[in-house]
Short mmCIF file of C-alpha atoms and ligand atoms in Angstrom, two decimals:
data_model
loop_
_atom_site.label_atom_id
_atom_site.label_comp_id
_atom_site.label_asym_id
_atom_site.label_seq_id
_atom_site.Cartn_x
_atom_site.Cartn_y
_atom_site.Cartn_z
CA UNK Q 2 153.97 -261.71 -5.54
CA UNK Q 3 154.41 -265.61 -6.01
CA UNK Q 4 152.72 -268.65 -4.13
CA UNK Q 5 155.30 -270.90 -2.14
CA UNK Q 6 154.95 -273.94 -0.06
CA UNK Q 7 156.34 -273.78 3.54
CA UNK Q 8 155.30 -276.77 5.67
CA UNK Q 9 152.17 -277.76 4.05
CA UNK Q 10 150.98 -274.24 3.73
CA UNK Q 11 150.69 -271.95 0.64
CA UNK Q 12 152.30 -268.33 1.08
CA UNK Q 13 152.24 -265.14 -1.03
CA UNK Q 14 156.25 -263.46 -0.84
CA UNK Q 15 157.83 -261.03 -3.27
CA UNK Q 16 159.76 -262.97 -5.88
CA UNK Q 17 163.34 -262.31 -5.19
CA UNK Q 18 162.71 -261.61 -1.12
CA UNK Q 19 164.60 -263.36 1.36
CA UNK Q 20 163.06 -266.74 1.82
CA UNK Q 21 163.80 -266.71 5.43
CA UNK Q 22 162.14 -263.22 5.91
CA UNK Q 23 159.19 -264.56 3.89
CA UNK Q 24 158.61 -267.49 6.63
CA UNK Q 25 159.05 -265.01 9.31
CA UNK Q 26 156.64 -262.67 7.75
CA UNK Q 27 154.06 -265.27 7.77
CA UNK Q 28 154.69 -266.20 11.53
CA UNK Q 29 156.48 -269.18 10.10
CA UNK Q 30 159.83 -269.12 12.60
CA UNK Q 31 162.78 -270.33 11.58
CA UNK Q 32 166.00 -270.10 14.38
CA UNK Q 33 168.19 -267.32 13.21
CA UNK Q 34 171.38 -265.30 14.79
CA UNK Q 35 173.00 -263.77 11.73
CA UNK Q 36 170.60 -261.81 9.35
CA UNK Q 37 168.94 -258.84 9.31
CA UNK Q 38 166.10 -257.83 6.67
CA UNK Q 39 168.25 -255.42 4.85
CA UNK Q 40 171.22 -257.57 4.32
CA UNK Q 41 171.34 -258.15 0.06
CA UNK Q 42 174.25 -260.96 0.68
CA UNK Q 43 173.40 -262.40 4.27
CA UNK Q 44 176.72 -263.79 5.89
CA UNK Q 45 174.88 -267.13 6.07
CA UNK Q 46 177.49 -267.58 9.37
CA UNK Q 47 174.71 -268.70 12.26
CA UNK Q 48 173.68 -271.95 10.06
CA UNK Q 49 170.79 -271.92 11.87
CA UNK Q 50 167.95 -271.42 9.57
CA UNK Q 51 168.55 -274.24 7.35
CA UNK Q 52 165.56 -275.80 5.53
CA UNK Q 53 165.04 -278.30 3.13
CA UNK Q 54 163.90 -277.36 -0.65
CA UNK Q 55 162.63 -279.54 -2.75
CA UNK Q 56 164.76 -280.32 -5.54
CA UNK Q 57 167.87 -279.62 -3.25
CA UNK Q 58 170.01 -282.80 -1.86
CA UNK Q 59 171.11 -280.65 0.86
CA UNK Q 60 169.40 -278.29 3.50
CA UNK Q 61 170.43 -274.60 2.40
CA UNK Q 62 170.32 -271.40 4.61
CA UNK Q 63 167.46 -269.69 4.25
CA UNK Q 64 168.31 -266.34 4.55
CA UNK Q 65 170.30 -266.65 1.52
CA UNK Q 66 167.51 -268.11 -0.66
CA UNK Q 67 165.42 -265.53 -2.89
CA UNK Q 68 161.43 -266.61 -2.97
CA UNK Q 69 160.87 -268.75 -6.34
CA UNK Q 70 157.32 -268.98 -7.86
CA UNK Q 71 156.10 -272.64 -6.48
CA UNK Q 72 158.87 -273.60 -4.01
CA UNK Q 73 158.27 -276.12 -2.08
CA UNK Q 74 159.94 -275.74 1.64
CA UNK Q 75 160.39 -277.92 5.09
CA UNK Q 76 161.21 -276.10 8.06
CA UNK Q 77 160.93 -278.14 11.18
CA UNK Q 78 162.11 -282.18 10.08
CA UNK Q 79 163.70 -284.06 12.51
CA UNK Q 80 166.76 -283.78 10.29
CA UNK Q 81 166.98 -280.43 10.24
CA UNK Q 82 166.78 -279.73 13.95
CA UNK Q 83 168.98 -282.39 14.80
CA UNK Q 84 171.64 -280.12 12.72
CA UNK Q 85 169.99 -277.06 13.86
CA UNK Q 86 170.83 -278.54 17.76
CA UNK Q 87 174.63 -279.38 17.15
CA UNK Q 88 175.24 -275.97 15.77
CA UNK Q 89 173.47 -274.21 18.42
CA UNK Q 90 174.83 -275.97 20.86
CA UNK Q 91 178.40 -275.21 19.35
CA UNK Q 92 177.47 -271.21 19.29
CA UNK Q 93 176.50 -271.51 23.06
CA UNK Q 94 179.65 -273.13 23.72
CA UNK Q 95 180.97 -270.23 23.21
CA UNK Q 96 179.27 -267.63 24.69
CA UNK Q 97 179.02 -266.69 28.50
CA UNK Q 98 175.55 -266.47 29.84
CA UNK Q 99 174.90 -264.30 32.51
CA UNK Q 100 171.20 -263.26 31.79
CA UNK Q 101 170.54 -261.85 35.46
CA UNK Q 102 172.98 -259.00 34.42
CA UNK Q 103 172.20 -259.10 30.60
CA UNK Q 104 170.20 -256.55 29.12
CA UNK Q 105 168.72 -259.20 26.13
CA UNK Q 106 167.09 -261.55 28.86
CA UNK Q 107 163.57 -260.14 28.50
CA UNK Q 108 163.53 -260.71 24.76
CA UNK Q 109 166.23 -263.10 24.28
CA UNK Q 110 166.78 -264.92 21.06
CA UNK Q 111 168.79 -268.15 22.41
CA UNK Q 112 166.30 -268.85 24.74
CA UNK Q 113 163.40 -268.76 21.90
CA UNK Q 114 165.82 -270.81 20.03
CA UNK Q 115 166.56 -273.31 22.86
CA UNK Q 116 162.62 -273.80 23.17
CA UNK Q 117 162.47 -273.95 19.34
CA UNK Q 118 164.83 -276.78 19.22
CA UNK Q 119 164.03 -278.49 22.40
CA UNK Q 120 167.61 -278.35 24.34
CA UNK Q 121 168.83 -276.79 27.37
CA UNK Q 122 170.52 -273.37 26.76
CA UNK Q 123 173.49 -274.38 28.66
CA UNK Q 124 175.56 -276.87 26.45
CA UNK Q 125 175.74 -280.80 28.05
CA UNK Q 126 177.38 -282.20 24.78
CA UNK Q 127 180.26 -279.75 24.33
CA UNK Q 128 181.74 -278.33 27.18
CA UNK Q 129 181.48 -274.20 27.45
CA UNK Q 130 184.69 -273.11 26.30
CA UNK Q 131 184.70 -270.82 28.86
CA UNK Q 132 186.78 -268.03 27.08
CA UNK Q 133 188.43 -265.59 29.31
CA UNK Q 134 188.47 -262.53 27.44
CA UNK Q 135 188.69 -258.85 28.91
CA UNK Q 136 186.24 -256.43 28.17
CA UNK Q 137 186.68 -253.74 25.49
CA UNK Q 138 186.35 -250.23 26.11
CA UNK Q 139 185.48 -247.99 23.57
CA UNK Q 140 184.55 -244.89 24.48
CA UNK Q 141 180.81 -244.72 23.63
CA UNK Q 142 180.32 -248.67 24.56
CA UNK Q 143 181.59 -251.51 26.60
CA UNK Q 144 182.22 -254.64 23.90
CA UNK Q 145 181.83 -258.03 26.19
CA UNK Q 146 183.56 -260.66 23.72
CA UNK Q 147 182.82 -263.42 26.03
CA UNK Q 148 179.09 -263.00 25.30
CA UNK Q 149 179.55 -262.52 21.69
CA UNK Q 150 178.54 -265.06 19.35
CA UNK Q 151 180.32 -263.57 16.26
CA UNK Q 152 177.06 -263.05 14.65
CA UNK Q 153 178.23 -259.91 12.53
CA UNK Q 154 175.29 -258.25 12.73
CA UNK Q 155 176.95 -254.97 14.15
CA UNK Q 156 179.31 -255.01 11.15
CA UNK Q 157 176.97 -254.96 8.80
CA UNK Q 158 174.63 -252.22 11.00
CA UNK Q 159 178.05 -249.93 11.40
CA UNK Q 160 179.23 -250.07 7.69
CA UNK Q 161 175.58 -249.23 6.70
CA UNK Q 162 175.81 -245.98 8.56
CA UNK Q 163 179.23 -245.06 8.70
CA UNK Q 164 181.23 -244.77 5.19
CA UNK Q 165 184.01 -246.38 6.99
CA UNK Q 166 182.99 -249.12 9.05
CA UNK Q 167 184.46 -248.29 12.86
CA UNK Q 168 184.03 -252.16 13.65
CA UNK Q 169 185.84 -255.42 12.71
CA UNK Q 170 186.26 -258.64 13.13
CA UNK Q 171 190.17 -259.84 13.66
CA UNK Q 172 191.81 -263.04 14.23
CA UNK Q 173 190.33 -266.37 13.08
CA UNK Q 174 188.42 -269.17 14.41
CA UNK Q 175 187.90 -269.21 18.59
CA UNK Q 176 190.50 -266.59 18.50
CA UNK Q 177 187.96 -264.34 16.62
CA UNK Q 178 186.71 -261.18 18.35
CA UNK Q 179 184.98 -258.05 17.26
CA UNK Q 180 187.20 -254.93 18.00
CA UNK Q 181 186.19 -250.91 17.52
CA UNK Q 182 188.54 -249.73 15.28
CA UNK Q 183 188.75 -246.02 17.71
CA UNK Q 184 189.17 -248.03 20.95
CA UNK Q 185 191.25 -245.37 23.50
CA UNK Q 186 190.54 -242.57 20.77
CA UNK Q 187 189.84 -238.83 22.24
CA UNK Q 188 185.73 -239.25 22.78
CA UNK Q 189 185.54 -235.16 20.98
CA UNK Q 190 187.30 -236.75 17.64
CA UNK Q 191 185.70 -240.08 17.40
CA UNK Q 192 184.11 -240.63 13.59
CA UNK Q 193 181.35 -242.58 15.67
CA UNK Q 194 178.34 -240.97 15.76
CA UNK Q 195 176.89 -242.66 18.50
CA UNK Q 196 173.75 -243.49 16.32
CA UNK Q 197 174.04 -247.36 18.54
CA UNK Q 198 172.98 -249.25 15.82
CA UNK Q 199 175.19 -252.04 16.98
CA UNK Q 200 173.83 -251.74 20.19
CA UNK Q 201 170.20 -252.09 18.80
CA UNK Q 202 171.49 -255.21 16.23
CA UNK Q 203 173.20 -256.97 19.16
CA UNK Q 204 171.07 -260.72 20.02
CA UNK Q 205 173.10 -260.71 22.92
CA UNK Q 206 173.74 -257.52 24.19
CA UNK Q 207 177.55 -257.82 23.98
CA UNK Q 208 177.63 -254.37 22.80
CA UNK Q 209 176.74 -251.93 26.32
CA UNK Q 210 176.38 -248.15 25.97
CA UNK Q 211 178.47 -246.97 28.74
CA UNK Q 212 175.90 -244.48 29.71
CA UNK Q 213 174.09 -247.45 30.52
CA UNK Q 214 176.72 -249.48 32.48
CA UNK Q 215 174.58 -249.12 35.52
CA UNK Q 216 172.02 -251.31 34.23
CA UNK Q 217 174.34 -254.44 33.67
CA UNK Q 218 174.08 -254.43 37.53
CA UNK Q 219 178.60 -254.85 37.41
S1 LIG A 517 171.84 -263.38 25.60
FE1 LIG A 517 172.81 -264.96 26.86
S2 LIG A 517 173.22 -263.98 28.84
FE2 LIG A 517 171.72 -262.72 27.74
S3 LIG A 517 169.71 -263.44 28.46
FE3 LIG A 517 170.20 -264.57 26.56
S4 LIG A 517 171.20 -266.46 27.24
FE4 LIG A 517 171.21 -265.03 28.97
S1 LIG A 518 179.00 -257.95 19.30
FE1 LIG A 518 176.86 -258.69 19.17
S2 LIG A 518 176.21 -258.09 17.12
FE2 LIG A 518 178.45 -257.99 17.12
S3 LIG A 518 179.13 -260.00 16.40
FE3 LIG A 518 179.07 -260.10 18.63
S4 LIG A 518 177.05 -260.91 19.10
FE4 LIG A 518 176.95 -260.21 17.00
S1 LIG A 519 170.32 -266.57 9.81
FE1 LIG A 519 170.79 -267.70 8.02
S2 LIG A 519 172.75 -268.52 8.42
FE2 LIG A 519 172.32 -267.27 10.17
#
């Protein structure tokens, strides 16, 4: 264990642990859409959890920062949420809220994050890009890619259980959208095991079991 300085206050963390992880550990929250505890190489693709490190000219991503013996680390300047604000507000720009009919609204991350950062969860300085884009259906699970917020967390949660990953992520840029690999597949052959792991990782819920349809209330 080593001693690091987050906002004033002295923390034990594991050398070589997450940095991000270590905050959160220590009820220290930082906003964060994109990493999971057992990512090694976090995707780094929210930009959320920036902080500032002394030593550092720039803020860094947390979650890609391994715990140093005497750090020293800001979470909450006004520069740093001032960033942390535009790129939320770009990510919600982009994704279609419906949280009457969305399974996430009792534990939802953007709202936490709105209240975090102090801005309304519907975007006033970038227009919602209102992306029209049809539902997927897989056989096991409905993929909404107008809700999704390209997070890649199911990626990562399907390629740690299945040797061959059954998700991806195709096309670039606002054309991007996650797509199962078996979409329209015979349900008896698919290589997905159902284990809904990208259900579970989902901040969203953009992934739906279709078992569960019912409860989207559509
Ligand atoms: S994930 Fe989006 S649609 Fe669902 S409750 Fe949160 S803001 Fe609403
Ligand atoms: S479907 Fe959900 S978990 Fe997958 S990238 Fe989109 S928001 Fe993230
Ligand atoms: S959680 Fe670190 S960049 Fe998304």
């Amino acid at each position: 264990m080593v001693s690091i300085t987050v906002d004033g206050k002295t923390i034990e963390a594991e050398e070589g642990s997450s940095l991000l992880q270590a905050c959160l550990d220590h009820g220290i929250y930082i906003p964060n859409l994109c990493f999971l505890k057992e990512m090694d190489k976090p995707t780094g693709s929210c930009r959320l959890c920036i902080v500032e490190l002394e030593g550092e000219e720039k803020p860094v991503a947390s979650c890609g920062v391994k715990v140093k013996e005497g750090m020293v680390v800001r979470t909450d300047t006004p520069h740093l949420r001032q960033l942390q604000r535009v790129d939320f507000q770009l990510i919600m720009s982009a994704h279609h809220m419906e949280c009457k009919n969305c399974l996430s609204r009792k534990k939802c991350e953007l709202q936490k994050i709105a209240k975090t950062l102090e801005v309304r969860l519907k975007p006033t300085k970038f227009e919602e890009l209102g992306r029209d884009l049809a539902v997927l259906k897989h056989p096991c699970f409905d993929l909404l890619p107008a809700r999704c917020i390209l997070c890649r967390k199911c990626l990562f949660v399907c390629g740690q259980n299945n040797e061959k990953p059954l998700l991806r992520l195709v096309r670039n840029g606002y054309e991007s959208v996650i797509e199962a690999t078996c979409e329209g597949e015979d349900p008896d052959k698919l290589p997905c095991r159902y284990c809904l792991a990208c259900v579970e990782a989902c901040p969203v819920s953009a992934i739906v079991p279709v078992a569960r349809e019912l409860d989207r209330g559509v």
